[in-house]
mmCIF file of C-alpha atoms in Angstrom:
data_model
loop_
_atom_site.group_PDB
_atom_site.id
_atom_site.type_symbol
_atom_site.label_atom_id
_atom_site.label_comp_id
_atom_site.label_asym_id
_atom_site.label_seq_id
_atom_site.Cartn_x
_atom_site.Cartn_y
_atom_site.Cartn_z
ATOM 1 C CA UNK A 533 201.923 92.808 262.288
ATOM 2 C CA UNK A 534 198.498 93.462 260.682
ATOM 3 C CA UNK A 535 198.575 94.007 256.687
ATOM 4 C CA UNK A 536 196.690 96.584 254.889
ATOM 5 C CA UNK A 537 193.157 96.603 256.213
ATOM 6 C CA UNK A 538 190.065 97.376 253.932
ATOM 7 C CA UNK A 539 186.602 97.394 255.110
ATOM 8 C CA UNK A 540 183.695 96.555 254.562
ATOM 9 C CA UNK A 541 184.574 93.301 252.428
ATOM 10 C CA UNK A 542 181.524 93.513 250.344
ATOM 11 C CA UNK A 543 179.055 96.375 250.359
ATOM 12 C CA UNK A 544 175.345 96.682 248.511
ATOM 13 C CA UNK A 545 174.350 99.706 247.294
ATOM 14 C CA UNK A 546 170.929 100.797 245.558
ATOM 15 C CA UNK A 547 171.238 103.293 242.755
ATOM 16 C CA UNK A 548 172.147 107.312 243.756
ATOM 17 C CA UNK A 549 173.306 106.236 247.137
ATOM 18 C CA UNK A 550 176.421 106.547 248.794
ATOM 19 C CA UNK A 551 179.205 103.732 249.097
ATOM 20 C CA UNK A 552 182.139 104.505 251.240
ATOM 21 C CA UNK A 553 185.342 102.074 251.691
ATOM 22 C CA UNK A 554 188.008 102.344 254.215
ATOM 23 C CA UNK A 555 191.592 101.226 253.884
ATOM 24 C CA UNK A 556 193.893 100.931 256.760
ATOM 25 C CA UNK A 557 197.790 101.175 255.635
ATOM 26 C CA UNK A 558 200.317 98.647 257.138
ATOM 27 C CA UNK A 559 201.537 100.307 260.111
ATOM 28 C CA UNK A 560 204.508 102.669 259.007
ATOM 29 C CA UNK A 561 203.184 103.336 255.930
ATOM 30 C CA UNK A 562 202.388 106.771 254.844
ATOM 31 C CA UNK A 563 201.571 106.370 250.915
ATOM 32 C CA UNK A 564 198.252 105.278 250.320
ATOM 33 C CA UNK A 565 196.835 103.832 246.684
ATOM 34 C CA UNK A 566 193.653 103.049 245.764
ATOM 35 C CA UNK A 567 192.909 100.533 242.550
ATOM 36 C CA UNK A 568 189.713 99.534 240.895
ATOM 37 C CA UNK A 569 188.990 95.914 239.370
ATOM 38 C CA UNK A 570 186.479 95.123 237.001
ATOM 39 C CA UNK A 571 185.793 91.573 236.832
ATOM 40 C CA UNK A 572 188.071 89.785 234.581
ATOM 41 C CA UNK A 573 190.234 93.001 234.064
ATOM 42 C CA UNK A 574 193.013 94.394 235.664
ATOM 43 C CA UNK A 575 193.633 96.827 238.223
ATOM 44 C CA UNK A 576 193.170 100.629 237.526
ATOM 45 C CA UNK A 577 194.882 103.348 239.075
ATOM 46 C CA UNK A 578 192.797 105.528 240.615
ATOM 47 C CA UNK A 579 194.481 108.096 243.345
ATOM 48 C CA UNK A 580 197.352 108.317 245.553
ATOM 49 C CA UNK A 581 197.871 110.145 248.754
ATOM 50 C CA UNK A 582 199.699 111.128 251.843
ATOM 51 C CA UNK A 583 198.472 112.359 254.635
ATOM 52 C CA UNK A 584 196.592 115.419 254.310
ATOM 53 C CA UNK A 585 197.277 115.736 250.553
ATOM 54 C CA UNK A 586 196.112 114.045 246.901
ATOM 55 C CA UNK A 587 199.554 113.149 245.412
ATOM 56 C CA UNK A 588 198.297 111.715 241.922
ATOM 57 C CA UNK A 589 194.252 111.579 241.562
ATOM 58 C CA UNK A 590 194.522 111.109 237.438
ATOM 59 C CA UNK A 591 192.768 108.271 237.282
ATOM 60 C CA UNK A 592 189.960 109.084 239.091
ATOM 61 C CA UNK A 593 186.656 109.644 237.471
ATOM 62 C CA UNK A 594 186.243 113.432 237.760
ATOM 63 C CA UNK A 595 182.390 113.759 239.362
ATOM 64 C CA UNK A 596 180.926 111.694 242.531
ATOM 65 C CA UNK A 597 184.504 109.884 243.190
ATOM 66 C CA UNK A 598 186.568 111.647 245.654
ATOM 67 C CA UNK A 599 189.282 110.378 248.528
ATOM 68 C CA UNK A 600 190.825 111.234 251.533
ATOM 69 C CA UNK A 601 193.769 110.305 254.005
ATOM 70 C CA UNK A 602 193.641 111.984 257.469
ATOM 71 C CA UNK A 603 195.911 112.774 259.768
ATOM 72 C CA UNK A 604 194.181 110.236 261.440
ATOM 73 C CA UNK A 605 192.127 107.520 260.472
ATOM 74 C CA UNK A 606 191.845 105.250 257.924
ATOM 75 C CA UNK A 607 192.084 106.519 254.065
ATOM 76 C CA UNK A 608 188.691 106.939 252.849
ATOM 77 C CA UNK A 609 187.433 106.515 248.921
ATOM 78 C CA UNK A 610 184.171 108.256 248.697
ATOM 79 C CA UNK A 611 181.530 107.632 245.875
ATOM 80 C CA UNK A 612 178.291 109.358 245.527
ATOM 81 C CA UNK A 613 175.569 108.680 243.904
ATOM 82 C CA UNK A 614 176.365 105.133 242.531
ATOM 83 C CA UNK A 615 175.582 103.488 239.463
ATOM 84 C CA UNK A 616 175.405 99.635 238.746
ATOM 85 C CA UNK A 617 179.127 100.427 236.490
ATOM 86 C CA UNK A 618 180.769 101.603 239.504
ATOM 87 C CA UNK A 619 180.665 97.981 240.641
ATOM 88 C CA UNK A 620 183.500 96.239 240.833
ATOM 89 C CA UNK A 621 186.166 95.320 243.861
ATOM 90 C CA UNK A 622 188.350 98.239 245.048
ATOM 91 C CA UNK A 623 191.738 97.502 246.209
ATOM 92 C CA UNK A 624 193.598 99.681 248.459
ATOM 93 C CA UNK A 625 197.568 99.554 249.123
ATOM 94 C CA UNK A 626 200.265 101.063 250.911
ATOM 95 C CA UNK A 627 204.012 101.550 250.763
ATOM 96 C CA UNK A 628 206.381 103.196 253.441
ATOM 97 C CA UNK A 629 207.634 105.738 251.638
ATOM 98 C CA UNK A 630 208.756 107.232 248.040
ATOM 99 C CA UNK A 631 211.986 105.258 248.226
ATOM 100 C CA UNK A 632 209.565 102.386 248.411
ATOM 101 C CA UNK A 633 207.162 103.578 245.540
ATOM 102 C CA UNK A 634 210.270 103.724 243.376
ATOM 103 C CA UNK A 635 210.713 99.906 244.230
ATOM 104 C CA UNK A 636 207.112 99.459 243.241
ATOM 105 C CA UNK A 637 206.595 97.898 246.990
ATOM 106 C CA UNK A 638 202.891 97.891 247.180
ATOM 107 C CA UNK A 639 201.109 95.563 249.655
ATOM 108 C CA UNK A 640 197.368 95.305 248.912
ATOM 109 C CA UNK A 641 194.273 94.891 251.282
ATOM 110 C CA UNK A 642 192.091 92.091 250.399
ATOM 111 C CA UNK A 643 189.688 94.843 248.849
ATOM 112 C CA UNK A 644 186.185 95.641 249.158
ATOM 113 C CA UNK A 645 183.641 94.369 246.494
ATOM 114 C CA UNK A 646 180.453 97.326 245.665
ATOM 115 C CA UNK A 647 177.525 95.817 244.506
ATOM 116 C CA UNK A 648 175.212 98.510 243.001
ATOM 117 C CA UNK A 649 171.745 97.029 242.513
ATOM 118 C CA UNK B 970 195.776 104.683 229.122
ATOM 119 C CA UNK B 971 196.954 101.335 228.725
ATOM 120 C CA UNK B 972 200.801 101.586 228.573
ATOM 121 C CA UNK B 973 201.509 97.953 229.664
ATOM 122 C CA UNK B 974 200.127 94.975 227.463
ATOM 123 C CA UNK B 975 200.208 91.138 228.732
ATOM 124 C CA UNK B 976 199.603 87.992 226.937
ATOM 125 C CA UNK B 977 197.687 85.505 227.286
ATOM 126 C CA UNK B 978 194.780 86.487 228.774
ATOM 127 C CA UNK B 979 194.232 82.736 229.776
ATOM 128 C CA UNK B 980 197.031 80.043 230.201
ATOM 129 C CA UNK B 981 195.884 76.575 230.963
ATOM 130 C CA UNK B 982 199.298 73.925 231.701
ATOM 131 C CA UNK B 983 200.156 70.925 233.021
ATOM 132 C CA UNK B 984 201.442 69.826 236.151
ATOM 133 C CA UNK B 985 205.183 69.842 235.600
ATOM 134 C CA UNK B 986 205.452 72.004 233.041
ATOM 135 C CA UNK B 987 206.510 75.585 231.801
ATOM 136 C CA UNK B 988 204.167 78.498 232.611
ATOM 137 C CA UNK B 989 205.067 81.885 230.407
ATOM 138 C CA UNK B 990 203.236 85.021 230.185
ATOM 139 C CA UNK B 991 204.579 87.778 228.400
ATOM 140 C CA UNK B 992 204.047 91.485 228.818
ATOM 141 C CA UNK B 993 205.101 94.545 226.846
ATOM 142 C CA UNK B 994 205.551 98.340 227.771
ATOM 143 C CA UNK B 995 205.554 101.515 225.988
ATOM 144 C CA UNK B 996 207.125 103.980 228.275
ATOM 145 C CA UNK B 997 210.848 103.853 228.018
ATOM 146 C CA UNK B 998 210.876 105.907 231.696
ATOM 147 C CA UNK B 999 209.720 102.786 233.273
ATOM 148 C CA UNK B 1000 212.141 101.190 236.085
ATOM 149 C CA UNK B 1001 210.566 99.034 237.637
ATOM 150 C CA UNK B 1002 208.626 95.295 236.523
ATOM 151 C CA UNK B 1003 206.938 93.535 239.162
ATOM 152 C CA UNK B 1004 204.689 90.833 239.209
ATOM 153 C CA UNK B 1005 201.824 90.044 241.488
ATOM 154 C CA UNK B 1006 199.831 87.019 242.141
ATOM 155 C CA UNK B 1007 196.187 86.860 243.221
ATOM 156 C CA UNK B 1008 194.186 84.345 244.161
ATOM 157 C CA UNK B 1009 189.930 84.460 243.730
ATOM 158 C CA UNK B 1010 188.628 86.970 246.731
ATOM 159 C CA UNK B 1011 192.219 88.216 247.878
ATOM 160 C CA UNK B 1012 194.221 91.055 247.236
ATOM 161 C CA UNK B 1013 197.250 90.637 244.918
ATOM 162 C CA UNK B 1014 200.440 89.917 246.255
ATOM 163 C CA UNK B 1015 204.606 91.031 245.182
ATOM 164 C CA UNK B 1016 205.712 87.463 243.698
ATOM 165 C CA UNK B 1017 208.928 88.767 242.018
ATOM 166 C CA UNK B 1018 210.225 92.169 240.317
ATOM 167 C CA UNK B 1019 213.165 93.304 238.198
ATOM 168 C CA UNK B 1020 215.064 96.085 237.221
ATOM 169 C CA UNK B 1021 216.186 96.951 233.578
ATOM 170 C CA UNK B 1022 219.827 96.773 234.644
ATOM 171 C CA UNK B 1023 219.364 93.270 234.758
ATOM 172 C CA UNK B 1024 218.375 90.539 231.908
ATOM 173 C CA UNK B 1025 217.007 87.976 234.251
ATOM 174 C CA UNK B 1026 216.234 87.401 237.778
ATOM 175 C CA UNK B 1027 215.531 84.407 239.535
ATOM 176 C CA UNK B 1028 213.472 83.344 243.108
ATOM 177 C CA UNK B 1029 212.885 79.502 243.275
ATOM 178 C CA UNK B 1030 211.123 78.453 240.395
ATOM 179 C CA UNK B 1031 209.904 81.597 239.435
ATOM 180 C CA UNK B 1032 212.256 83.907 236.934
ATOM 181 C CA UNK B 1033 211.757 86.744 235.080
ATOM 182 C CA UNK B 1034 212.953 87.746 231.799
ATOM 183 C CA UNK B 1035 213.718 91.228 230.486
ATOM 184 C CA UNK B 1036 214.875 92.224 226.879
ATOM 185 C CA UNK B 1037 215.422 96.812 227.532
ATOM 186 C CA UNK B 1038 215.856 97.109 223.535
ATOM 187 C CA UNK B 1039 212.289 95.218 222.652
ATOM 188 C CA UNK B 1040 210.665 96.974 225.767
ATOM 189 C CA UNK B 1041 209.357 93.191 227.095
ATOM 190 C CA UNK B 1042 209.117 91.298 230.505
ATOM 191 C CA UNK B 1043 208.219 87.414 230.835
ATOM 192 C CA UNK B 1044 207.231 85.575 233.649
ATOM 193 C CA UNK B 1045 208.251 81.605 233.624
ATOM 194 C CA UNK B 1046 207.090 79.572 236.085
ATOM 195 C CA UNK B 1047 208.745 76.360 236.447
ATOM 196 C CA UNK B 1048 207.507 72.816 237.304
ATOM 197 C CA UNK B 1049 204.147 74.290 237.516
ATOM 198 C CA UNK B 1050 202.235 72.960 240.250
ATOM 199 C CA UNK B 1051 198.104 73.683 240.726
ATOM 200 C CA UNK B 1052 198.699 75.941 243.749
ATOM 201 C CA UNK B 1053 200.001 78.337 241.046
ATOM 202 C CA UNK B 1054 196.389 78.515 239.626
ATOM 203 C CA UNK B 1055 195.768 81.795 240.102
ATOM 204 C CA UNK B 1056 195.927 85.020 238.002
ATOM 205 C CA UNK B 1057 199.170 87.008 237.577
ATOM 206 C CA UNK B 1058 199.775 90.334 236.798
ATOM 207 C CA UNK B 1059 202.368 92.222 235.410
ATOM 208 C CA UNK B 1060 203.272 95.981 236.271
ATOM 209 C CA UNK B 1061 206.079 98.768 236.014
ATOM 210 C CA UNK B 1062 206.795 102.362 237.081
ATOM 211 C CA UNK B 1063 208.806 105.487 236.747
ATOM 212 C CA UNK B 1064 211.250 106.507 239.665
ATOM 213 C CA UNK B 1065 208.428 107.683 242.425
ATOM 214 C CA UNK B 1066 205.330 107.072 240.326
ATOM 215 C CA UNK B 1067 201.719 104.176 240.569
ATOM 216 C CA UNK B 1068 202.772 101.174 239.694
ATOM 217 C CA UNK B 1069 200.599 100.268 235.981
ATOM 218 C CA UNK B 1070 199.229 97.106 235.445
ATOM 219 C CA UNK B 1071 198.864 94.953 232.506
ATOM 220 C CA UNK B 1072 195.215 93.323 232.268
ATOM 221 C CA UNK B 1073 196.061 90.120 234.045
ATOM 222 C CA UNK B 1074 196.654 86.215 233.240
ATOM 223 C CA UNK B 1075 194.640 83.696 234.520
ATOM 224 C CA UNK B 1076 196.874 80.888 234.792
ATOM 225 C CA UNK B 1077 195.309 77.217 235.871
ATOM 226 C CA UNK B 1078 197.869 74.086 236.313
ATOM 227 C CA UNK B 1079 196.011 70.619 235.388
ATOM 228 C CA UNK B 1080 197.317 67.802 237.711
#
């Protein structure tokens, strides 16, 4: 039974160009989260969604950051443009449902680690 | 934005002995207090979680801690060994709602 699966692991970007990370939910699992970690900080909440739909996207920066779930395919976090402070290590999780978000039942990918030269 | 706060930010301990990190919250809504464990290059993990109808839960050596009319949460780790070097984090939520982190411990156990 395959976890939450995030790809790439680590992805290089120059200035102004695009970065795009994948997440994978556990299989069952509707309710897709994505996090950002600085290094040494903790984890920021960024957006939340279902399928089809944005549940909660307050904490994500309001220009060149955007996200997606599909009907099908893999949740997408989108960031245009990049600058070197958008580096960090993005963690996507999942949970099954909302009885599970109210048990704060989040399992988390391994994340994927931008590098913006 | 930062509605949970955790202390240290650094814990160094002994084999053997008594890890504690602390962690406070402001909104009285909250329901939920989990903690996660990462390790360097992996995602963080559920180690243990409580809810405020409870004072203290306990899995193994791990227990948590939880004092409603201070608004506080502690994680002790007990007999500390150096596999729990890693960095710990705690979090809470309202019914239905992300999960907030505090900014993280990084907890190493000297053998």
């Amino acid at each position: 039974n395959a976890g939450v699966m995030q790809n790439p692991r680590h992805l290089v970007r120059r200035r102004g160009q695009e970065a795009r990370l994948r997440c994978s939910p556990m299989k069952g699992h509707s309710h897709v989260y994505w996090y950002r970690q600085l290094p040494e900080e903790g984890l920021k909440f960024m957006v939340y969604l279902q399928k089809e739909n944005i549940i909660d996207e307050s904490g994500m920066p309001k220009e060149r950051f955007s996200a997606e779930f599909p009907k099908e395919g893999p949740s997408i976090l989108r960031i245009q443009q990049v600058v070197r402070g958008d580096s960090a290590a993005y963690f996507c999780a999942s949970s099954p449902s909302t009885s599970g978000l109210a048990h704060g039942e989040l399992f988390f990918g391994e994340g994927s680690r931008l590098t913006v030269l | 934005q930062q509605q949970v706060k955790q202390s240290p930010q650094s814990l160094i301990v002994q084999k053997g002995g008594i890890s504690i990190i602390n962690c406070a919250y402001e909104n009285t809504a909250f329901d939920y207090f989990p903690w996660y464990q990462q390790f360097p290059g992996k995602g963080p993990a559920l180690l243990i979680a409580i809810r405020p109808d409870v004072s203290e839960k306990k899995e193994g050596r791990f227990t948590i801690s939880f004092n409603k009319s201070a608004k506080q949460f502690s994680l002790h780790i007990m007999d500390s060994q150096p596999g729990d070097s890693a960095t710990y984090f705690c979090a809470a939520a309202r019914p239905a709602q992300k999960l907030v982190f505090g900014q993280g411990t990084r907890l190493t156990i000297n053998p």
